[in-house]
Amino acid sequence: MLDPCAAPIAVFDSGVGGIGVLREVKRLLPHEDLLYFGDSAMAPYGEKPKEAIEALVLQHATNLLKTAKALVLACNTATAVAAKTLRAKYPTVPIIGMEPAIKPALTVSPRPRVLVLATEATLREEKLRALLRAHAAQAVFYKCPAPGLVRLVEAGLGDSAEADRYLHDILAPFSGRNRPDAVVLGCTHFPFAKAAILRHFGTDMPLFDGAVGTARELARRLDAEGLLNPTEHKGSITLTSSSPVVLPVYEKLFHLS
Ligand code: DGL
């Protein structure tokens, strides 16, 4: 029987966004073989109905788990919609999802105004709503979907004049008295638009995302379950996509420092 520790870790997103999480996983677990799959042919997920998102995530997760020892849902939308169902289907497999980085954002000032940027699907799901309710006394939350930003990042245009124009339009309500004290990037595509977001708000705006936390939680789970790869060799990275024409964007974003 094959040694389960030697199997790869699968990292899944609706498209390129999970590449940022993949980079953190590689940094923390350099000896693991990593298999990335982005469903760019069907992105954005965030504008689709819940049932459609769940069906796509289940289909791809089932496929990836034929060879992988663990699955990272490097997508807030997939996590919010399908993590529960997946964990029920694969109760013995570590399935690590994204957690919007709300808690660290609460530390920027007493009762801060916190802008949560995420997909429509993530914003309407109970998982995020419950998290915001739990911290309602500690902050004022603003929610803003940004589907155009997902599309721009998918096209490799997260840091561009188009992104600047789009952000100028959708973030207009969050200025003056409504200017946030912190911004939570609750979609894994958005860290690839960090430069444009900081051009809009100014470089002193604190931004928070969940990539490092997810990589840490993966390492913790693999360790706890005796699934870390004991090899001394450097792990391999395999990037795959349902839309192979987008692979150059994956490669470019993976190699950004
Ligand atoms: N990257 C995904 C997330 O973290 C969603 C992007 C999409 O709408 O496909 O929510």
Tab-separated table of C-alpha atoms and ligand atoms in Angstrom:
chain	number	residue	atom	x	y	z
A	1	MET	CA	0.000	0.000	0.000
A	2	LEU	CA	1.233	3.509	-0.825
A	3	ASP	CA	2.399	5.604	2.144
A	4	PRO	CA	-0.371	8.200	2.734
A	5	CYS	CA	2.250	10.725	3.999
A	6	ALA	CA	3.836	10.780	0.528
A	7	ALA	CA	0.577	11.755	-1.198
A	8	PRO	CA	0.161	15.344	-2.389
A	9	ILE	CA	-1.892	18.090	-0.740
A	10	ALA	CA	-4.594	19.460	-3.054
A	11	VAL	CA	-5.261	23.209	-3.087
A	12	PHE	CA	-8.498	24.270	-4.761
A	13	ASP	CA	-10.011	27.594	-5.810
A	14	SER	CA	-12.542	28.825	-8.343
A	15	GLY	CA	-9.555	30.241	-10.261
A	16	VAL	CA	-6.273	32.052	-9.592
A	17	GLY	CA	-7.065	33.376	-6.100
A	18	GLY	CA	-5.903	30.272	-4.244
A	19	ILE	CA	-2.403	30.749	-5.662
A	20	GLY	CA	-1.757	33.188	-2.783
A	21	VAL	CA	-2.677	30.441	-0.311
A	22	LEU	CA	-0.566	27.923	-2.242
A	23	ARG	CA	2.450	30.213	-1.824
A	24	GLU	CA	1.953	30.311	1.948
A	25	VAL	CA	1.536	26.515	2.083
A	26	LYS	CA	4.766	26.074	0.116
A	27	ARG	CA	6.591	28.485	2.449
A	28	LEU	CA	5.407	26.620	5.563
A	29	LEU	CA	5.569	23.044	4.205
A	30	PRO	CA	8.408	23.040	1.646
A	31	HIS	CA	8.722	19.232	1.603
A	32	GLU	CA	5.131	18.559	0.576
A	33	ASP	CA	4.035	17.883	-3.001
A	34	LEU	CA	1.318	20.412	-3.846
A	35	LEU	CA	-1.345	19.955	-6.489
A	36	TYR	CA	-3.258	23.118	-7.391
A	37	PHE	CA	-6.531	23.160	-9.304
A	38	GLY	CA	-8.315	26.367	-10.288
A	39	ASP	CA	-11.743	26.184	-11.924
A	40	SER	CA	-11.140	29.281	-14.062
A	41	ALA	CA	-13.499	27.952	-16.761
A	42	MET	CA	-16.382	28.388	-14.298
A	43	ALA	CA	-15.138	31.441	-12.323
A	44	PRO	CA	-16.457	33.603	-10.793
A	45	TYR	CA	-18.227	31.286	-8.356
A	46	GLY	CA	-19.351	34.151	-6.130
A	47	GLU	CA	-22.195	35.224	-8.422
A	48	LYS	CA	-23.661	31.723	-8.822
A	49	PRO	CA	-26.513	30.203	-6.787
A	50	LYS	CA	-25.488	28.181	-3.745
A	51	GLU	CA	-26.528	24.833	-5.305
A	52	ALA	CA	-24.377	25.444	-8.397
A	53	ILE	CA	-21.320	26.359	-6.291
A	54	GLU	CA	-21.788	23.324	-4.068
A	55	ALA	CA	-22.059	20.968	-7.056
A	56	LEU	CA	-18.856	22.362	-8.609
A	57	VAL	CA	-16.891	22.148	-5.357
A	58	LEU	CA	-18.058	18.562	-4.704
A	59	GLN	CA	-17.168	17.489	-8.227
A	60	HIS	CA	-13.638	18.913	-8.094
A	61	ALA	CA	-12.963	17.906	-4.495
A	62	THR	CA	-13.979	14.292	-5.241
A	63	ASN	CA	-11.582	14.263	-8.165
A	64	LEU	CA	-8.683	15.783	-6.206
A	65	LEU	CA	-9.179	13.446	-3.245
A	66	LYS	CA	-8.576	10.412	-5.484
A	67	THR	CA	-4.856	11.151	-5.006
A	68	ALA	CA	-4.524	13.827	-2.288
A	69	LYS	CA	-4.130	13.221	1.466
A	70	ALA	CA	-5.663	16.597	2.371
A	71	LEU	CA	-7.640	19.350	0.695
A	72	VAL	CA	-7.282	23.102	1.124
A	73	LEU	CA	-10.365	25.034	0.061
A	74	ALA	CA	-8.365	28.130	-0.889
A	75	CYS	CA	-11.606	29.939	-1.646
A	76	ASN	CA	-13.811	31.727	0.881
A	77	THR	CA	-16.875	31.123	-1.286
A	78	ALA	CA	-16.298	27.363	-1.594
A	79	THR	CA	-15.628	27.184	2.150
A	80	ALA	CA	-18.753	29.123	3.103
A	81	VAL	CA	-20.991	27.089	0.807
A	82	ALA	CA	-19.561	23.565	0.755
A	83	ALA	CA	-17.042	22.860	3.554
A	84	LYS	CA	-19.664	21.324	5.853
A	85	THR	CA	-21.003	18.960	3.174
A	86	LEU	CA	-17.482	17.953	2.122
A	87	ARG	CA	-16.389	17.212	5.681
A	88	ALA	CA	-19.475	15.035	6.162
A	89	LYS	CA	-18.637	13.162	2.951
A	90	TYR	CA	-14.917	12.706	3.837
A	91	PRO	CA	-14.900	12.602	7.651
A	92	THR	CA	-11.333	11.215	7.936
A	93	VAL	CA	-9.653	13.609	5.473
A	94	PRO	CA	-8.225	16.966	6.628
A	95	ILE	CA	-10.293	19.583	4.763
A	96	ILE	CA	-9.050	23.072	5.585
A	97	GLY	CA	-11.104	26.104	4.599
A	98	MET	CA	-10.653	29.871	4.573
A	99	GLU	CA	-11.676	31.969	7.567
A	100	PRO	CA	-12.215	35.689	6.827
A	101	ALA	CA	-9.612	37.516	8.966
A	102	ILE	CA	-12.187	39.417	11.060
A	103	LYS	CA	-10.543	38.902	14.470
A	104	PRO	CA	-7.149	40.469	13.633
A	105	ALA	CA	-8.969	43.438	12.032
A	106	LEU	CA	-10.669	44.170	15.373
A	107	THR	CA	-7.317	45.036	16.941
A	108	VAL	CA	-6.602	48.163	14.834
A	109	SER	CA	-8.524	50.552	17.127
A	110	PRO	CA	-11.270	50.507	19.771
A	111	ARG	CA	-14.576	49.648	18.008
A	112	PRO	CA	-13.168	50.031	14.478
A	113	ARG	CA	-15.122	50.410	11.238
A	114	VAL	CA	-14.228	47.239	9.334
A	115	LEU	CA	-14.958	46.859	5.628
A	116	VAL	CA	-15.412	43.245	4.542
A	117	LEU	CA	-14.771	42.730	0.833
A	118	ALA	CA	-15.996	39.308	-0.315
A	119	THR	CA	-18.140	37.658	-2.954
A	120	GLU	CA	-21.922	37.947	-2.947
A	121	ALA	CA	-22.174	34.245	-2.065
A	122	THR	CA	-19.817	34.571	0.923
A	123	LEU	CA	-21.612	37.694	2.188
A	124	ARG	CA	-25.033	36.025	2.117
A	125	GLU	CA	-23.895	32.729	3.712
A	126	GLU	CA	-24.661	32.114	7.375
A	127	LYS	CA	-20.990	31.324	8.158
A	128	LEU	CA	-19.873	34.946	7.670
A	129	ARG	CA	-23.077	36.452	9.047
A	130	ALA	CA	-22.636	34.461	12.270
A	131	LEU	CA	-19.006	35.601	12.537
A	132	LEU	CA	-20.028	39.272	12.144
A	133	ARG	CA	-22.884	38.854	14.631
A	134	ALA	CA	-20.479	37.355	17.170
A	135	HIS	CA	-18.286	40.487	16.983
A	136	ALA	CA	-21.026	43.080	16.504
A	137	ALA	CA	-20.297	44.780	19.842
A	138	GLN	CA	-16.610	45.249	19.004
A	139	ALA	CA	-16.848	46.840	15.554
A	140	VAL	CA	-19.022	48.462	12.900
A	141	PHE	CA	-19.019	46.217	9.850
A	142	TYR	CA	-19.528	47.331	6.248
A	143	LYS	CA	-19.971	44.662	3.584
A	144	CYS	CA	-19.146	45.105	-0.083
A	145	PRO	CA	-19.199	42.508	-2.883
A	146	ALA	CA	-16.635	43.057	-5.650
A	147	PRO	CA	-17.386	40.623	-8.510
A	148	GLY	CA	-15.588	42.827	-11.045
A	149	LEU	CA	-12.405	42.543	-9.022
A	150	VAL	CA	-12.541	38.733	-9.243
A	151	ARG	CA	-12.786	39.022	-13.035
A	152	LEU	CA	-9.912	41.522	-13.215
A	153	VAL	CA	-7.635	39.323	-11.075
A	154	GLU	CA	-8.552	36.283	-13.221
A	155	ALA	CA	-7.437	38.307	-16.250
A	156	GLY	CA	-4.127	39.176	-14.552
A	157	LEU	CA	-5.304	42.795	-14.053
A	158	GLY	CA	-5.502	43.017	-10.258
A	159	ASP	CA	-2.892	45.773	-10.232
A	160	SER	CA	-4.019	47.956	-13.135
A	161	ALA	CA	-5.755	51.184	-14.149
A	162	GLU	CA	-8.937	49.126	-14.737
A	163	ALA	CA	-8.768	47.884	-11.124
A	164	ASP	CA	-8.249	51.487	-9.927
A	165	ARG	CA	-11.351	52.651	-11.819
A	166	TYR	CA	-13.473	49.736	-10.586
A	167	LEU	CA	-12.428	50.253	-6.956
A	168	HIS	CA	-13.045	53.999	-7.233
A	169	ASP	CA	-16.666	53.216	-8.209
A	170	ILE	CA	-17.531	50.465	-5.737
A	171	LEU	CA	-15.656	51.939	-2.769
A	172	ALA	CA	-17.094	55.458	-3.161
A	173	PRO	CA	-19.611	54.945	-0.300
A	174	PHE	CA	-16.762	54.108	2.105
A	175	SER	CA	-15.248	57.548	2.476
A	176	GLY	CA	-15.523	60.541	4.822
A	177	ARG	CA	-17.372	59.484	7.985
A	178	ASN	CA	-17.696	55.979	6.532
A	179	ARG	CA	-14.017	55.497	5.793
A	180	PRO	CA	-13.022	52.129	7.307
A	181	ASP	CA	-10.228	51.690	9.840
A	182	ALA	CA	-9.373	48.276	8.389
A	183	VAL	CA	-10.253	46.187	5.333
A	184	VAL	CA	-10.753	42.414	5.406
A	185	LEU	CA	-10.017	40.699	2.101
A	186	GLY	CA	-12.616	37.922	2.396
A	187	CYS	CA	-11.971	36.471	-1.055
A	188	THR	CA	-8.686	34.862	-2.027
A	189	HIS	CA	-8.576	36.753	-5.314
A	190	PHE	CA	-8.380	40.146	-3.585
A	191	PRO	CA	-4.836	40.029	-2.145
A	192	PHE	CA	-3.733	40.153	-5.801
A	193	ALA	CA	-5.353	43.605	-5.963
A	194	LYS	CA	-3.684	44.804	-2.731
A	195	ALA	CA	-1.654	47.498	-4.482
A	196	ALA	CA	-4.790	48.938	-6.142
A	197	ILE	CA	-6.757	48.791	-2.857
A	198	LEU	CA	-3.930	50.681	-1.105
A	199	ARG	CA	-3.806	53.243	-3.924
A	200	HIS	CA	-7.493	53.860	-3.242
A	201	PHE	CA	-7.402	54.060	0.562
A	202	GLY	CA	-3.783	55.108	1.107
A	203	THR	CA	-0.856	52.924	2.092
A	204	ASP	CA	-1.624	53.254	5.800
A	205	MET	CA	-4.870	51.269	5.478
A	206	PRO	CA	-4.498	47.933	7.335
A	207	LEU	CA	-5.496	44.988	5.108
A	208	PHE	CA	-6.128	41.484	6.462
A	209	ASP	CA	-6.434	38.166	4.655
A	210	GLY	CA	-6.593	34.545	5.742
A	211	ALA	CA	-3.834	32.892	3.675
A	212	VAL	CA	-1.219	32.515	6.427
A	213	GLY	CA	-3.813	31.340	8.970
A	214	THR	CA	-5.064	28.673	6.576
A	215	ALA	CA	-1.536	27.414	5.831
A	216	ARG	CA	-0.832	27.222	9.583
A	217	GLU	CA	-4.059	25.331	10.248
A	218	LEU	CA	-3.155	22.863	7.466
A	219	ALA	CA	0.292	22.265	9.003
A	220	ARG	CA	-1.264	21.797	12.437
A	221	ARG	CA	-3.820	19.247	11.162
A	222	LEU	CA	-1.276	17.255	9.144
A	223	ASP	CA	1.041	17.137	12.144
A	224	ALA	CA	-1.761	16.106	14.518
A	225	GLU	CA	-2.814	13.300	12.174
A	226	GLY	CA	0.704	12.041	11.452
A	227	LEU	CA	0.356	12.969	7.786
A	228	LEU	CA	3.388	15.254	7.282
A	229	ASN	CA	5.731	14.054	4.552
A	230	PRO	CA	8.992	13.005	6.304
A	231	THR	CA	11.110	13.432	3.151
A	232	GLU	CA	14.097	15.818	3.087
A	233	HIS	CA	13.485	16.579	-0.583
A	234	LYS	CA	11.910	19.744	-1.882
A	235	GLY	CA	8.245	19.167	-2.734
A	236	SER	CA	6.872	19.510	-6.260
A	237	ILE	CA	4.312	22.112	-7.340
A	238	THR	CA	1.793	21.194	-10.035
A	239	LEU	CA	-0.544	23.901	-11.325
A	240	THR	CA	-3.677	22.737	-13.157
A	241	SER	CA	-6.811	24.513	-14.370
A	242	SER	CA	-10.123	23.804	-16.077
A	243	SER	CA	-9.077	26.635	-18.417
A	244	PRO	CA	-5.441	25.932	-19.353
A	245	VAL	CA	-5.164	29.246	-21.247
A	246	VAL	CA	-5.195	30.963	-17.835
A	247	LEU	CA	-2.205	28.925	-16.542
A	248	PRO	CA	0.320	31.674	-17.400
A	249	VAL	CA	-1.558	33.958	-14.971
A	250	TYR	CA	-1.307	31.242	-12.263
A	251	GLU	CA	2.431	30.913	-12.916
A	252	LYS	CA	3.002	34.652	-12.868
A	253	LEU	CA	1.123	35.126	-9.587
A	254	PHE	CA	2.815	32.111	-7.998
A	255	HIS	CA	6.253	33.537	-8.692
A	256	LEU	CA	5.474	37.041	-7.416
A	257	SER	CA	7.309	37.421	-4.118
B	1	DGL	N1	-11.593	33.119	-4.693
B	1	DGL	C1	-12.931	32.976	-4.292
B	1	DGL	C2	-13.126	33.369	-2.823
B	1	DGL	O1	-12.197	33.327	-2.056
B	1	DGL	C3	-14.066	33.490	-5.114
B	1	DGL	C4	-13.911	34.113	-6.430
B	1	DGL	C5	-15.090	33.799	-7.308
B	1	DGL	O2	-16.125	34.491	-7.237
B	1	DGL	O3	-14.963	32.836	-8.058
B	1	DGL	O4	-14.217	33.677	-2.410
